Short mmCIF file of C-alpha atoms in Angstrom, two decimals:
data_model
loop_
_atom_site.label_atom_id
_atom_site.label_comp_id
_atom_site.label_asym_id
_atom_site.label_seq_id
_atom_site.Cartn_x
_atom_site.Cartn_y
_atom_site.Cartn_z
CA MET K 1 198.18 167.68 206.56
CA SER K 2 196.62 167.06 209.64
CA THR K 3 195.96 170.14 212.17
CA ARG K 4 199.00 168.75 214.31
CA ALA K 5 201.49 168.68 211.46
CA SER K 6 200.25 171.95 210.56
CA SER K 7 200.93 173.57 214.03
CA ALA K 8 203.99 172.52 213.95
CA ALA K 9 205.09 173.74 211.09
CA THR K 10 203.57 177.48 212.05
CA GLU K 11 205.90 177.04 215.07
CA VAL K 12 208.74 176.79 212.91
CA LEU K 13 208.41 179.54 210.85
CA ARG K 14 208.10 182.80 212.32
CA LYS K 15 204.70 184.58 211.63
CA PRO K 16 205.31 188.71 211.42
CA VAL K 17 203.37 190.37 214.79
CA THR K 18 200.00 191.21 213.66
CA LYS K 19 198.55 194.68 214.50
CA ALA K 20 196.86 193.69 217.68
CA ALA K 21 199.63 191.50 219.15
CA LEU K 22 201.91 194.49 218.54
CA LYS K 23 199.49 196.50 220.72
CA ARG K 24 199.89 193.66 223.29
CA THR K 25 203.56 194.10 223.44
CA LEU K 26 203.36 198.19 223.80
CA SER K 27 200.40 197.72 226.68
CA ALA K 28 202.69 195.17 228.57
CA THR K 29 206.03 197.41 228.17
CA PRO K 30 206.36 199.14 231.88
CA THR K 31 206.27 202.83 232.35
CA GLY K 32 209.73 204.74 232.66
CA MET K 33 210.81 202.92 229.35
CA GLU K 34 214.18 204.13 228.04
CA PRO K 35 214.09 206.24 224.55
CA THR K 36 216.12 203.60 222.66
CA SER K 37 213.45 201.30 223.52
CA GLN K 38 210.58 203.17 222.15
CA ARG K 39 212.60 203.70 219.44
CA ALA K 40 212.86 200.47 218.34
CA ARG K 41 209.00 199.62 219.11
CA ALA K 42 208.47 202.52 216.67
CA TYR K 43 210.65 201.13 213.96
CA GLN K 44 209.01 197.76 214.36
CA GLY K 45 205.39 199.35 214.25
CA PHE K 46 206.79 201.02 210.90
CA THR K 47 208.19 197.87 209.57
CA GLN K 48 204.48 196.02 210.42
CA GLN K 49 202.71 199.10 208.43
CA ILE K 50 205.08 198.37 205.41
CA LEU K 51 204.45 194.40 205.69
CA SER K 52 200.46 195.20 205.81
CA GLY K 53 200.82 197.48 203.23
CA SER K 54 199.37 200.26 205.26
CA ILE K 55 202.44 202.40 203.96
CA ARG K 56 202.74 202.59 200.36
CA PRO K 57 205.98 203.32 198.20
CA GLY K 58 206.32 206.98 197.71
CA GLN K 59 204.10 208.36 200.00
CA PHE K 60 204.33 211.43 201.94
CA VAL K 61 203.79 211.28 205.68
CA SER K 62 204.18 213.80 208.44
CA GLN K 63 206.20 213.24 212.03
CA ARG K 64 202.47 213.66 213.55
CA GLU K 65 200.93 211.53 211.07
CA LEU K 66 203.72 208.60 211.90
CA MET K 67 203.22 209.21 215.30
CA THR K 68 199.17 208.53 214.86
CA LEU K 69 200.16 205.47 212.72
CA LEU K 70 202.28 204.11 215.30
CA ASP K 71 200.50 205.12 218.19
CA MET K 72 204.09 206.52 219.64
CA PRO K 73 204.96 209.74 221.13
CA LEU K 74 206.54 212.13 218.77
CA GLY K 75 210.02 211.84 220.83
CA ALA K 76 210.01 208.25 219.64
CA VAL K 77 209.05 209.09 215.97
CA ARG K 78 211.45 211.63 215.65
CA GLU K 79 214.48 209.41 217.04
CA MET K 80 213.25 206.76 214.80
CA ILE K 81 213.61 208.85 211.45
CA PRO K 82 217.46 208.84 211.13
CA ARG K 83 217.52 205.40 211.22
CA LEU K 84 214.85 204.47 208.51
CA GLU K 85 217.01 207.56 206.47
CA ALA K 86 220.38 205.21 206.72
CA GLY K 87 218.38 202.28 205.60
CA GLY K 88 217.01 203.98 202.32
CA LEU K 89 213.61 203.73 203.64
CA ILE K 90 212.51 207.53 203.98
CA LYS K 91 213.90 210.77 203.24
CA THR K 92 213.04 214.08 203.75
CA VAL K 93 212.04 216.53 201.44
CA PRO K 94 211.53 220.29 201.68
CA GLN K 95 208.42 221.89 202.25
CA ARG K 96 206.75 218.41 201.72
CA GLY K 97 208.04 215.93 204.47
CA LEU K 98 209.04 212.69 204.66
CA GLN K 99 208.74 210.13 201.64
CA ILE K 100 208.63 206.66 201.63
CA ALA K 101 211.08 205.12 199.07
CA HIS K 102 209.79 205.08 196.05
CA VAL K 103 210.52 202.56 193.86
CA ASP K 104 212.52 202.43 191.02
CA LEU K 105 215.01 200.02 188.30
CA LYS K 106 217.59 200.90 190.59
CA LEU K 107 216.36 200.28 194.09
CA ILE K 108 214.57 196.79 192.45
CA ARG K 109 218.31 196.00 191.30
CA ASN K 110 220.12 196.89 194.32
CA ALA K 111 217.53 195.04 196.67
CA PHE K 112 217.68 191.89 194.76
CA GLN K 113 221.25 192.16 194.43
CA LEU K 114 222.09 192.25 197.89
CA ARG K 115 219.68 189.68 199.09
CA ALA K 116 221.00 187.31 196.49
CA MET K 117 224.42 187.67 198.22
CA ILE K 118 223.19 187.03 201.53
CA GLU K 119 220.82 184.63 200.62
CA ARG K 120 223.52 182.27 198.68
CA GLU K 121 225.65 182.11 201.50
CA ALA K 122 223.24 181.43 204.06
CA VAL K 123 222.19 178.59 202.31
CA ARG K 124 225.67 176.97 202.11
CA LEU K 125 225.20 176.89 205.89
CA PHE K 126 221.78 176.05 206.12
CA THR K 127 222.14 173.11 204.08
CA ARG K 128 224.43 171.45 206.52
CA SER K 129 223.22 172.45 209.58
CA VAL K 130 219.49 172.27 209.89
CA SER K 131 217.59 169.25 210.91
CA ALA K 132 215.23 166.87 208.65
CA ALA K 133 212.69 167.41 211.55
CA GLU K 134 212.76 171.23 210.58
CA LEU K 135 212.82 170.82 206.86
CA ASP K 136 209.99 168.51 206.97
CA ALA K 137 208.10 170.90 209.03
CA ILE K 138 208.81 173.53 206.68
CA GLU K 139 207.91 171.62 203.94
CA ALA K 140 204.46 170.62 205.85
CA ALA K 141 203.65 174.05 205.81
CA HIS K 142 204.59 174.72 201.98
CA HIS K 143 201.63 172.02 201.08
CA ASP K 144 199.21 173.14 203.55
CA ILE K 145 199.60 176.57 201.61
CA LEU K 146 199.42 174.81 197.91
CA GLU K 147 196.67 173.35 199.02
CA ARG K 148 194.97 176.25 200.12
CA ALA K 149 195.76 178.20 197.26
CA ARG K 150 194.16 175.23 194.96
CA ALA K 151 191.12 175.07 196.70
CA ASP K 152 188.11 176.47 195.14
CA LYS K 153 187.58 178.83 197.66
CA PRO K 154 190.78 180.14 199.18
CA ASP K 155 190.32 181.25 202.50
CA SER K 156 190.59 185.02 204.27
CA THR K 157 193.83 184.57 206.12
CA LEU K 158 195.78 182.32 202.97
CA LEU K 159 197.94 185.48 201.72
CA ASP K 160 198.88 186.45 204.83
CA ASP K 161 199.81 182.89 206.05
CA ALA K 162 201.63 182.63 203.09
CA GLN K 163 203.86 185.53 203.14
CA SER K 164 204.57 184.43 206.51
CA VAL K 165 205.88 180.77 205.60
CA ASP K 166 207.37 182.56 202.42
CA TRP K 167 209.17 184.90 204.49
CA GLY K 168 209.87 183.05 207.25
CA LEU K 169 212.17 180.31 205.41
CA HIS K 170 214.07 183.13 204.18
CA ASP K 171 214.71 184.49 207.51
CA ARG K 172 215.07 181.36 209.24
CA MET K 173 218.08 180.37 207.13
CA VAL K 174 219.53 183.82 207.44
CA ASP K 175 219.37 184.05 211.27
CA ALA K 176 220.60 180.97 211.52
CA MET K 177 224.04 182.14 210.49
CA GLY K 178 224.23 183.52 213.88
CA ASN K 179 225.29 186.64 212.49
CA GLU K 180 223.47 189.97 214.30
CA ILE K 181 224.70 192.38 211.87
CA ILE K 182 224.29 190.51 208.73
CA SER K 183 220.52 189.90 210.05
CA GLU K 184 219.65 193.78 210.67
CA ILE K 185 221.07 194.33 207.18
CA TYR K 186 219.15 191.37 205.65
CA ARG K 187 215.77 192.61 207.82
CA VAL K 188 216.12 196.06 206.19
CA ASN K 189 216.81 195.13 202.53
CA SER K 190 213.88 192.52 202.97
CA LEU K 191 211.33 195.89 203.44
CA ARG K 192 212.66 197.40 200.46
CA VAL K 193 212.17 194.16 198.63
CA ARG K 194 208.42 194.02 200.37
CA LEU K 195 207.73 197.89 199.06
CA ILE K 196 208.93 196.67 195.77
CA THR K 197 206.42 194.04 195.86
CA LEU K 198 203.61 196.58 197.35
CA GLU K 199 204.03 199.02 194.39
CA GLN K 200 204.56 196.25 191.43
CA SER K 201 202.51 193.47 191.43
CA VAL K 202 199.15 192.19 193.47
CA ILE K 203 199.28 188.67 195.52
CA THR K 204 196.89 186.74 194.62
CA PRO K 205 196.44 182.97 195.20
CA ALA K 206 197.31 181.94 191.28
CA ARG K 207 200.37 183.64 192.03
CA LEU K 208 201.24 181.81 194.99
CA ILE K 209 201.31 178.56 193.02
CA PRO K 210 204.50 179.00 191.59
CA ALA K 211 206.24 180.56 194.14
CA MET K 212 205.33 177.96 196.83
CA GLU K 213 206.49 175.27 193.95
CA GLU K 214 209.55 176.81 193.84
CA HIS K 215 210.41 176.48 197.68
CA LEU K 216 209.47 173.46 197.68
CA HIS K 217 211.70 172.27 194.72
CA PHE K 218 214.33 174.32 197.20
CA ILE K 219 213.16 172.47 200.31
CA ALA K 220 213.89 168.97 198.35
CA ALA K 221 217.45 170.14 197.59
CA LEU K 222 218.18 170.96 201.39
CA GLN K 223 216.70 167.56 202.00
CA ALA K 224 219.22 166.08 199.98
CA ARG K 225 221.67 167.82 201.28
CA ASP K 226 222.82 169.01 197.91
CA GLU K 227 224.37 172.37 198.40
CA ALA K 228 224.98 173.30 194.73
CA GLY K 229 221.64 172.19 194.00
CA ALA K 230 219.92 174.29 196.65
CA ILE K 231 221.74 177.55 195.82
CA ALA K 232 220.36 176.72 192.04
CA ALA K 233 217.16 176.60 192.87
CA LEU K 234 217.72 179.50 195.36
CA ASP K 235 218.62 181.57 192.16
CA GLN K 236 216.02 180.63 189.86
CA HIS K 237 213.33 181.29 192.88
CA MET K 238 214.91 184.99 193.30
CA ASP K 239 215.55 185.41 189.45
CA SER K 240 211.43 184.77 189.28
CA ALA K 241 210.34 186.77 192.35
CA ARG K 242 212.75 189.73 190.40
CA HIS K 243 211.00 189.05 187.34
CA ARG K 244 207.66 189.43 189.02
CA VAL K 245 207.66 192.74 190.18
CA LEU K 246 209.25 194.17 186.73
CA SER K 247 206.68 195.94 185.50
CA PRO K 248 207.12 196.33 181.29
CA GLU K 249 208.53 199.92 181.43
CA THR K 250 211.41 198.79 183.53
CA VAL K 251 212.29 195.66 181.74
CA ARG K 252 212.58 197.69 178.37
CA ALA K 253 214.61 200.32 180.79
CA GLU K 254 216.82 197.57 182.16
CA ARG K 255 217.18 196.46 178.58
CA HIS K 256 217.93 199.73 177.34
CA GLU K 257 220.91 199.81 180.03
CA ALA K 258 222.53 196.66 179.34
CA SER K 259 222.57 197.69 175.12
CA ALA K 260 224.07 201.01 176.26
CA VAL K 261 227.08 199.24 177.95
CA ARG K 262 227.80 196.71 175.23
CA PRO K 263 229.65 199.25 172.86
CA ILE K 264 232.09 200.81 175.37
CA LYS K 265 232.80 196.77 176.39
CA SER K 266 233.67 196.22 172.25
CA ILE K 267 235.69 199.54 172.25
CA SER K 268 237.39 198.41 175.66
CA ALA K 269 238.24 195.08 173.72
CA LYS K 270 239.35 196.28 170.80
CA THR K 271 241.73 199.01 172.31
CA THR K 272 243.22 195.98 174.96
CA ARG K 273 243.84 194.01 171.57
CA ARG K 274 245.69 196.88 169.91
CA HIS K 275 247.61 197.81 172.62
CA THR K 276 249.02 193.98 173.23
#
């Protein structure tokens, strides 16, 4: 792919803010800023620490440690904490401090279910509204990642760029709905999914290839304006992503839960037939 095409593709898909870029943003903010602005920047910093893997699932941190990690005043950190607690990203444990969300079967199930609900609706609208030029640029970005992933020696920025392209497409679809409430809910849930990914799997160039291929199949349906095909491709992609993060123990627990529910259903069915 040409340098010009690669550059255009990168512009279309929003990259997460790097640590250096975040610091430049903070330093450019005038003094005397409002407390709400500080809280928003603290939250953004926390988000970037999750995306970079600096904050791990189940980890305990103090307010002072967060203040140092985010390079924000203690007041801003304290104001940010209720928002993190409301989003289920952190909880206060007496005598121990703040604990980052622990990844378990319930979190995996709930986070992926919410993601599927939002993205299915987003795809319906995106299929009709996205331009052919934008889809071409998105497709070019994915082909670029695939070429780099298949190289004998993948470059050092491949994993970061691949995640930007991957999540950039999903974020773009949701934002295209033009609903700020949904976008905010989706962003918080995306952090839960990223915590799950960090806990349950290791991203490697080899793992990028099937994910990018799934995306290209989905993009082809978008280019054909095939709404049903796009939703089916999205469902397949999310199902694959979910199974990539499920550990063998989690899969066994999920199957055990499913089997435990079946007898209740059969009893209900018999009871219904008896009373009919």
